[in-house]
PDB file of C-alpha atoms in Angstrom:
ATOM      1  CA  MET M1192      -0.273  -0.136  -0.104  1.00  0.00           C
ATOM      2  CA  SER M1193       1.401   3.135  -0.618  1.00  0.00           C
ATOM      3  CA  LEU M1194      -0.127   6.743   0.107  1.00  0.00           C
ATOM      4  CA  GLN M1195       0.590  10.345  -2.132  1.00  0.00           C
ATOM      5  CA  ILE M1196       1.681  12.956  -0.098  1.00  0.00           C
ATOM      6  CA  HIS M1197       0.764  16.700  -2.432  1.00  0.00           C
ATOM      7  CA  PHE M1198       2.774  19.160  -0.457  1.00  0.00           C
ATOM      8  CA  LEU M1199       1.977  22.650  -1.862  1.00  0.00           C
ATOM      9  CA  ARG M1200       3.541  25.861  -1.218  1.00  0.00           C
ATOM     10  CA  HIS M1201       1.200  28.796  -0.563  1.00  0.00           C
ATOM     11  CA  GLY M1202       1.798  31.562  -3.350  1.00  0.00           C
ATOM     12  CA  VAL M1203       4.067  34.865  -2.732  1.00  0.00           C
ATOM     13  CA  THR M1204       3.473  37.133  -0.165  1.00  0.00           C
ATOM     14  CA  THR M1205       3.498  41.284   0.673  1.00  0.00           C
ATOM     15  CA  ALA M1206       6.936  40.167   2.770  1.00  0.00           C
ATOM     16  CA  PRO M1207      10.141  41.152   0.628  1.00  0.00           C
ATOM     17  CA  SER M1208      11.053  38.098  -0.751  1.00  0.00           C
ATOM     18  CA  ASP M1209      15.094  37.860   0.753  1.00  0.00           C
ATOM     19  CA  SER M1210      14.224  37.858   4.026  1.00  0.00           C
ATOM     20  CA  LEU M1211      13.551  35.284   7.024  1.00  0.00           C
ATOM     21  CA  ILE M1212       9.557  35.197   7.246  1.00  0.00           C
ATOM     22  CA  GLY M1213       8.649  31.780   9.650  1.00  0.00           C
ATOM     23  CA  SER M1214       6.550  32.942  12.713  1.00  0.00           C
ATOM     24  CA  THR M1215       4.643  37.055  11.007  1.00  0.00           C
ATOM     25  CA  ASP M1216       1.603  36.163   9.897  1.00  0.00           C
ATOM     26  CA  VAL M1217       2.009  37.925   6.211  1.00  0.00           C
ATOM     27  CA  VAL M1218      -1.239  38.119   3.853  1.00  0.00           C
ATOM     28  CA  LEU M1219      -0.522  36.587   0.495  1.00  0.00           C
ATOM     29  CA  SER M1220       0.426  39.452  -2.318  1.00  0.00           C
ATOM     30  CA  GLY M1221      -1.687  40.259  -5.519  1.00  0.00           C
ATOM     31  CA  GLN M1222       0.515  38.356  -7.547  1.00  0.00           C
ATOM     32  CA  GLY M1223       0.199  35.342  -4.642  1.00  0.00           C
ATOM     33  CA  VAL M1224      -4.078  36.168  -5.262  1.00  0.00           C
ATOM     34  CA  ILE M1225      -3.348  34.842  -8.907  1.00  0.00           C
ATOM     35  CA  GLN M1226      -1.227  32.053  -8.306  1.00  0.00           C
ATOM     36  CA  ALA M1227      -3.476  30.331  -6.011  1.00  0.00           C
ATOM     37  CA  GLY M1228      -5.670  29.927  -8.613  1.00  0.00           C
ATOM     38  CA  GLN M1229      -3.048  29.476 -11.232  1.00  0.00           C
ATOM     39  CA  LEU M1230      -2.333  26.417  -8.794  1.00  0.00           C
ATOM     40  CA  ALA M1231      -5.892  24.885  -8.259  1.00  0.00           C
ATOM     41  CA  ALA M1232      -6.706  25.503 -11.869  1.00  0.00           C
ATOM     42  CA  ARG M1233      -3.816  22.381 -11.957  1.00  0.00           C
ATOM     43  CA  LEU M1234      -4.201  19.359  -8.927  1.00  0.00           C
ATOM     44  CA  PRO M1235      -6.469  17.050  -9.022  1.00  0.00           C
ATOM     45  CA  ARG M1236      -9.839  17.550  -6.824  1.00  0.00           C
ATOM     46  CA  GLY M1237     -11.464  16.399  -4.176  1.00  0.00           C
ATOM     47  CA  LEU M1238      -9.315  15.292  -1.846  1.00  0.00           C
ATOM     48  CA  ASP M1239      -8.790  16.232   2.036  1.00  0.00           C
ATOM     49  CA  CYS M1240      -5.941  18.939   2.731  1.00  0.00           C
ATOM     50  CA  LEU M1241      -4.474  19.935   5.292  1.00  0.00           C
ATOM     51  CA  CYS M1242      -2.604  23.308   5.900  1.00  0.00           C
ATOM     52  CA  SER M1243      -1.232  25.107   7.740  1.00  0.00           C
ATOM     53  CA  PRO M1244      -2.967  27.601   9.844  1.00  0.00           C
ATOM     54  CA  MET M1245      -1.269  30.590   9.145  1.00  0.00           C
ATOM     55  CA  LEU M1246      -2.368  33.359   6.881  1.00  0.00           C
ATOM     56  CA  ARG M1247      -1.160  33.375   3.467  1.00  0.00           C
ATOM     57  CA  THR M1248      -1.619  29.532   3.444  1.00  0.00           C
ATOM     58  CA  ARG M1249      -5.769  29.908   4.503  1.00  0.00           C
ATOM     59  CA  GLN M1250      -5.814  32.533   2.345  1.00  0.00           C
ATOM     60  CA  THR M1251      -3.926  29.754  -1.053  1.00  0.00           C
ATOM     61  CA  LEU M1252      -6.055  27.411   0.455  1.00  0.00           C
ATOM     62  CA  GLU M1253      -9.471  29.733  -0.329  1.00  0.00           C
ATOM     63  CA  SER M1254      -8.456  29.412  -4.648  1.00  0.00           C
ATOM     64  CA  LEU M1255      -8.446  25.636  -3.556  1.00  0.00           C
ATOM     65  CA  GLN M1256     -11.920  26.016  -1.829  1.00  0.00           C
ATOM     66  CA  ASN M1257     -13.449  27.848  -4.171  1.00  0.00           C
ATOM     67  CA  HIS M1258     -12.532  25.522  -7.648  1.00  0.00           C
ATOM     68  CA  GLY M1259     -13.717  22.377  -5.536  1.00  0.00           C
ATOM     69  CA  VAL M1260      -9.244  21.488  -5.326  1.00  0.00           C
ATOM     70  CA  VAL M1261     -10.148  20.106  -1.552  1.00  0.00           C
ATOM     71  CA  ARG M1262     -13.456  18.519  -0.065  1.00  0.00           C
ATOM     72  CA  GLU M1263     -11.955  18.300   4.067  1.00  0.00           C
ATOM     73  CA  VAL M1264     -10.146  20.431   5.466  1.00  0.00           C
ATOM     74  CA  SER M1265      -8.024  19.966   9.027  1.00  0.00           C
ATOM     75  CA  PHE M1266      -5.263  22.777  10.432  1.00  0.00           C
ATOM     76  CA  ASP M1267      -2.514  20.908  11.964  1.00  0.00           C
ATOM     77  CA  SER M1268      -0.121  23.780  14.134  1.00  0.00           C
ATOM     78  CA  ARG M1269       3.158  21.566  13.697  1.00  0.00           C
ATOM     79  CA  ILE M1270       3.408  22.409   9.914  1.00  0.00           C
ATOM     80  CA  ARG M1271       3.949  26.104  10.386  1.00  0.00           C
ATOM     81  CA  GLU M1272       6.857  27.451   9.308  1.00  0.00           C
ATOM     82  CA  ILE M1273       9.257  27.428  11.828  1.00  0.00           C
ATOM     83  CA  ASP M1274       9.469  30.480  14.490  1.00  0.00           C
ATOM     84  CA  PHE M1275      13.440  32.497  13.651  1.00  0.00           C
ATOM     85  CA  GLY M1276      12.761  34.935  16.080  1.00  0.00           C
ATOM     86  CA  ALA M1277      14.707  37.563  16.109  1.00  0.00           C
ATOM     87  CA  TRP M1278      15.695  36.755  13.174  1.00  0.00           C
ATOM     88  CA  GLU M1279      12.189  37.043  11.369  1.00  0.00           C
ATOM     89  CA  ARG M1280      11.669  40.473   8.607  1.00  0.00           C
ATOM     90  CA  LEU M1281      15.865  40.773   8.383  1.00  0.00           C
ATOM     91  CA  THR M1282      18.000  38.931   5.010  1.00  0.00           C
ATOM     92  CA  PHE M1283      20.139  37.118   5.894  1.00  0.00           C
ATOM     93  CA  ALA M1284      22.559  40.115   4.772  1.00  0.00           C
ATOM     94  CA  GLU M1285      21.645  42.003   7.320  1.00  0.00           C
ATOM     95  CA  ILE M1286      21.867  39.093  10.245  1.00  0.00           C
ATOM     96  CA  SER M1287      25.401  39.149   9.218  1.00  0.00           C
ATOM     97  CA  ASN M1288      26.344  41.633   9.772  1.00  0.00           C
ATOM     98  CA  LYS M1289      25.128  42.309  13.014  1.00  0.00           C
ATOM     99  CA  ASP M1290      24.402  38.266  14.388  1.00  0.00           C
ATOM    100  CA  GLU M1291      27.498  36.401  15.480  1.00  0.00           C
ATOM    101  CA  ASP M1292      24.878  33.504  15.933  1.00  0.00           C
ATOM    102  CA  ILE M1293      25.147  33.260  11.917  1.00  0.00           C
ATOM    103  CA  ASP M1294      28.182  31.264  11.644  1.00  0.00           C
ATOM    104  CA  ALA M1295      26.737  28.613  14.677  1.00  0.00           C
ATOM    105  CA  TRP M1296      23.613  28.045  12.106  1.00  0.00           C
ATOM    106  CA  LYS M1297      25.994  25.662  10.519  1.00  0.00           C
ATOM    107  CA  GLU M1298      25.576  23.114  13.162  1.00  0.00           C
ATOM    108  CA  TYR M1299      22.276  22.735  12.151  1.00  0.00           C
ATOM    109  CA  HIS M1300      21.251  19.800  13.663  1.00  0.00           C
ATOM    110  CA  HIS M1301      21.617  21.865  17.589  1.00  0.00           C
ATOM    111  CA  PHE M1302      20.910  25.385  16.818  1.00  0.00           C
ATOM    112  CA  THR M1303      18.376  28.113  17.924  1.00  0.00           C
ATOM    113  CA  PHE M1304      17.407  30.514  16.217  1.00  0.00           C
ATOM    114  CA  PRO M1305      17.554  33.555  18.402  1.00  0.00           C
ATOM    115  CA  GLY M1306      14.390  33.828  20.601  1.00  0.00           C
ATOM    116  CA  GLY M1307      13.419  31.649  18.665  1.00  0.00           C
ATOM    117  CA  GLU M1308      12.838  27.524  17.713  1.00  0.00           C
ATOM    118  CA  SER M1309      15.082  24.836  17.664  1.00  0.00           C
ATOM    119  CA  VAL M1310      15.998  23.408  14.736  1.00  0.00           C
ATOM    120  CA  ALA M1311      15.481  19.610  16.421  1.00  0.00           C
ATOM    121  CA  HIS M1312      12.061  21.178  18.392  1.00  0.00           C
ATOM    122  CA  PHE M1313      10.881  21.570  13.742  1.00  0.00           C
ATOM    123  CA  VAL M1314      11.998  18.433  12.959  1.00  0.00           C
ATOM    124  CA  ALA M1315      10.349  17.116  15.639  1.00  0.00           C
ATOM    125  CA  ARG M1316       6.960  17.999  14.813  1.00  0.00           C
ATOM    126  CA  LEU M1317       7.600  18.161  11.646  1.00  0.00           C
ATOM    127  CA  GLN M1318       8.159  13.858  11.885  1.00  0.00           C
ATOM    128  CA  SER M1319       4.961  13.773  14.673  1.00  0.00           C
ATOM    129  CA  PHE M1320       3.315  15.104  11.527  1.00  0.00           C
ATOM    130  CA  LEU M1321       3.894  13.009   9.104  1.00  0.00           C
ATOM    131  CA  ASP M1322       3.775   9.934  11.478  1.00  0.00           C
ATOM    132  CA  GLU M1323       0.824  10.023  12.104  1.00  0.00           C
ATOM    133  CA  VAL M1324      -0.174  10.877   8.676  1.00  0.00           C
ATOM    134  CA  GLN M1325       1.482   7.750   7.608  1.00  0.00           C
ATOM    135  CA  SER M1326      -1.259   5.630   9.864  1.00  0.00           C
ATOM    136  CA  LYS M1327      -4.433   6.749   8.484  1.00  0.00           C
ATOM    137  CA  PRO M1328      -5.918   4.930   5.758  1.00  0.00           C
ATOM    138  CA  GLN M1329      -6.127   7.614   2.922  1.00  0.00           C
ATOM    139  CA  GLU M1330      -4.816   6.844  -1.010  1.00  0.00           C
ATOM    140  CA  GLN M1331      -4.095  10.896  -1.199  1.00  0.00           C
ATOM    141  CA  VAL M1332      -3.696  13.739   0.542  1.00  0.00           C
ATOM    142  CA  LEU M1333      -3.352  17.827   0.392  1.00  0.00           C
ATOM    143  CA  VAL M1334      -0.737  19.244   2.525  1.00  0.00           C
ATOM    144  CA  LEU M1335      -1.163  22.878   1.955  1.00  0.00           C
ATOM    145  CA  THR M1336       2.744  24.452   4.166  1.00  0.00           C
ATOM    146  CA  HIS M1337       5.480  26.351   3.665  1.00  0.00           C
ATOM    147  CA  GLY M1338       8.864  26.489   1.670  1.00  0.00           C
ATOM    148  CA  GLY M1339      11.327  25.140   5.061  1.00  0.00           C
ATOM    149  CA  VAL M1340       8.596  22.633   6.005  1.00  0.00           C
ATOM    150  CA  ILE M1341       8.225  20.547   2.296  1.00  0.00           C
ATOM    151  CA  ARG M1342      12.353  21.331   2.417  1.00  0.00           C
ATOM    152  CA  THR M1343      12.325  19.269   5.747  1.00  0.00           C
ATOM    153  CA  LEU M1344       9.279  17.029   5.143  1.00  0.00           C
ATOM    154  CA  LEU M1345      11.204  15.882   1.635  1.00  0.00           C
ATOM    155  CA  CYS M1346      14.301  14.526   3.782  1.00  0.00           C
ATOM    156  CA  LEU M1347      12.956  13.748   6.283  1.00  0.00           C
ATOM    157  CA  ILE M1348      10.569  11.211   4.087  1.00  0.00           C
ATOM    158  CA  LEU M1349      14.174  10.724   1.579  1.00  0.00           C
ATOM    159  CA  GLY M1350      16.430   9.833   4.230  1.00  0.00           C
ATOM    160  CA  LEU M1351      18.436  12.479   3.544  1.00  0.00           C
ATOM    161  CA  ASP M1352      19.998  14.978   6.092  1.00  0.00           C
ATOM    162  CA  ILE M1353      17.831  17.091   7.108  1.00  0.00           C
ATOM    163  CA  ARG M1354      21.063  19.449   7.105  1.00  0.00           C
ATOM    164  CA  ASN M1355      20.418  19.064   3.492  1.00  0.00           C
ATOM    165  CA  TYR M1356      17.036  20.814   3.184  1.00  0.00           C
ATOM    166  CA  LEU M1357      18.278  23.922   1.243  1.00  0.00           C
ATOM    167  CA  LEU M1358      19.067  20.826  -2.104  1.00  0.00           C
ATOM    168  CA  PHE M1359      15.382  21.520  -2.224  1.00  0.00           C
ATOM    169  CA  GLU M1360      14.954  24.469  -3.548  1.00  0.00           C
ATOM    170  CA  VAL M1361      10.777  24.474  -3.109  1.00  0.00           C
ATOM    171  CA  LYS M1362       9.307  27.186  -5.447  1.00  0.00           C
ATOM    172  CA  PRO M1363       6.094  29.832  -4.286  1.00  0.00           C
ATOM    173  CA  ALA M1364       2.442  28.423  -5.378  1.00  0.00           C
ATOM    174  CA  SER M1365       3.922  25.306  -6.087  1.00  0.00           C
ATOM    175  CA  TRP M1366       3.755  21.535  -5.655  1.00  0.00           C
ATOM    176  CA  SER M1367       5.115  19.030  -5.453  1.00  0.00           C
ATOM    177  CA  THR M1368       4.383  15.127  -5.326  1.00  0.00           C
ATOM    178  CA  VAL M1369       6.486  11.899  -2.536  1.00  0.00           C
ATOM    179  CA  VAL M1370       4.614   8.369  -2.432  1.00  0.00           C
ATOM    180  CA  LEU M1371       5.049   6.703   0.392  1.00  0.00           C
ATOM    181  CA  TYR M1372       5.817   2.972   0.797  1.00  0.00           C
ATOM    182  CA  SER M1373       6.574   1.030   3.683  1.00  0.00           C
ATOM    183  CA  HIS M1374      10.042   0.826   3.126  1.00  0.00           C
ATOM    184  CA  GLY M1375       9.917   4.259   2.416  1.00  0.00           C
ATOM    185  CA  GLY M1376       9.922   7.315   0.251  1.00  0.00           C
ATOM    186  CA  VAL M1377       9.848   8.868  -3.992  1.00  0.00           C
ATOM    187  CA  LEU M1378      10.043  11.854  -4.962  1.00  0.00           C
ATOM    188  CA  THR M1379       8.047  12.421  -8.381  1.00  0.00           C
ATOM    189  CA  ALA M1380       7.195  16.271  -8.841  1.00  0.00           C
ATOM    190  CA  LEU M1381       9.037  19.055  -7.741  1.00  0.00           C
ATOM    191  CA  ASN M1382       7.276  22.625  -8.539  1.00  0.00           C
ATOM    192  CA  ARG M1383       5.316  22.338 -10.659  1.00  0.00           C
TER     193      ARG M1383
END
């Protein structure tokens, strides 16, 4: 028996594209709303959706619902983006210029964002989510979430060290699919 998971990333937001946005509740931009509609037009219909409770994912969900993509919705806080703490809304350049903790980020597994979430906690909540999804008798499910969440879940599913999460570029309003088997997973599509 296999399970097909369609990972959907929300559309472009009003936040600057080069800034870290995790727990900040930003809205979709006009372009993001259009992207969400375009994404909905390409998706299979009548699937259950597990959705991050963040505003940007809920706005994307609205387009999916308007197009008949989603049958039932469950909101799950385990698939919200990581909390970047004091680094929220800052660019990598801004962080590099003012915070010595930037070097500690290289140790990824043991890193805690200043005033924010630890990577270990983030990964643990995503593993808990994945374990629960796999335990339910279903053939397909939509997971509407965030770029960092999708990258990390792909690493967990494919058996990669989570430090490799940046190997995957997950574009806004994209659709990526994995098939889970009892012995592991296969990435069948990225950024459709």
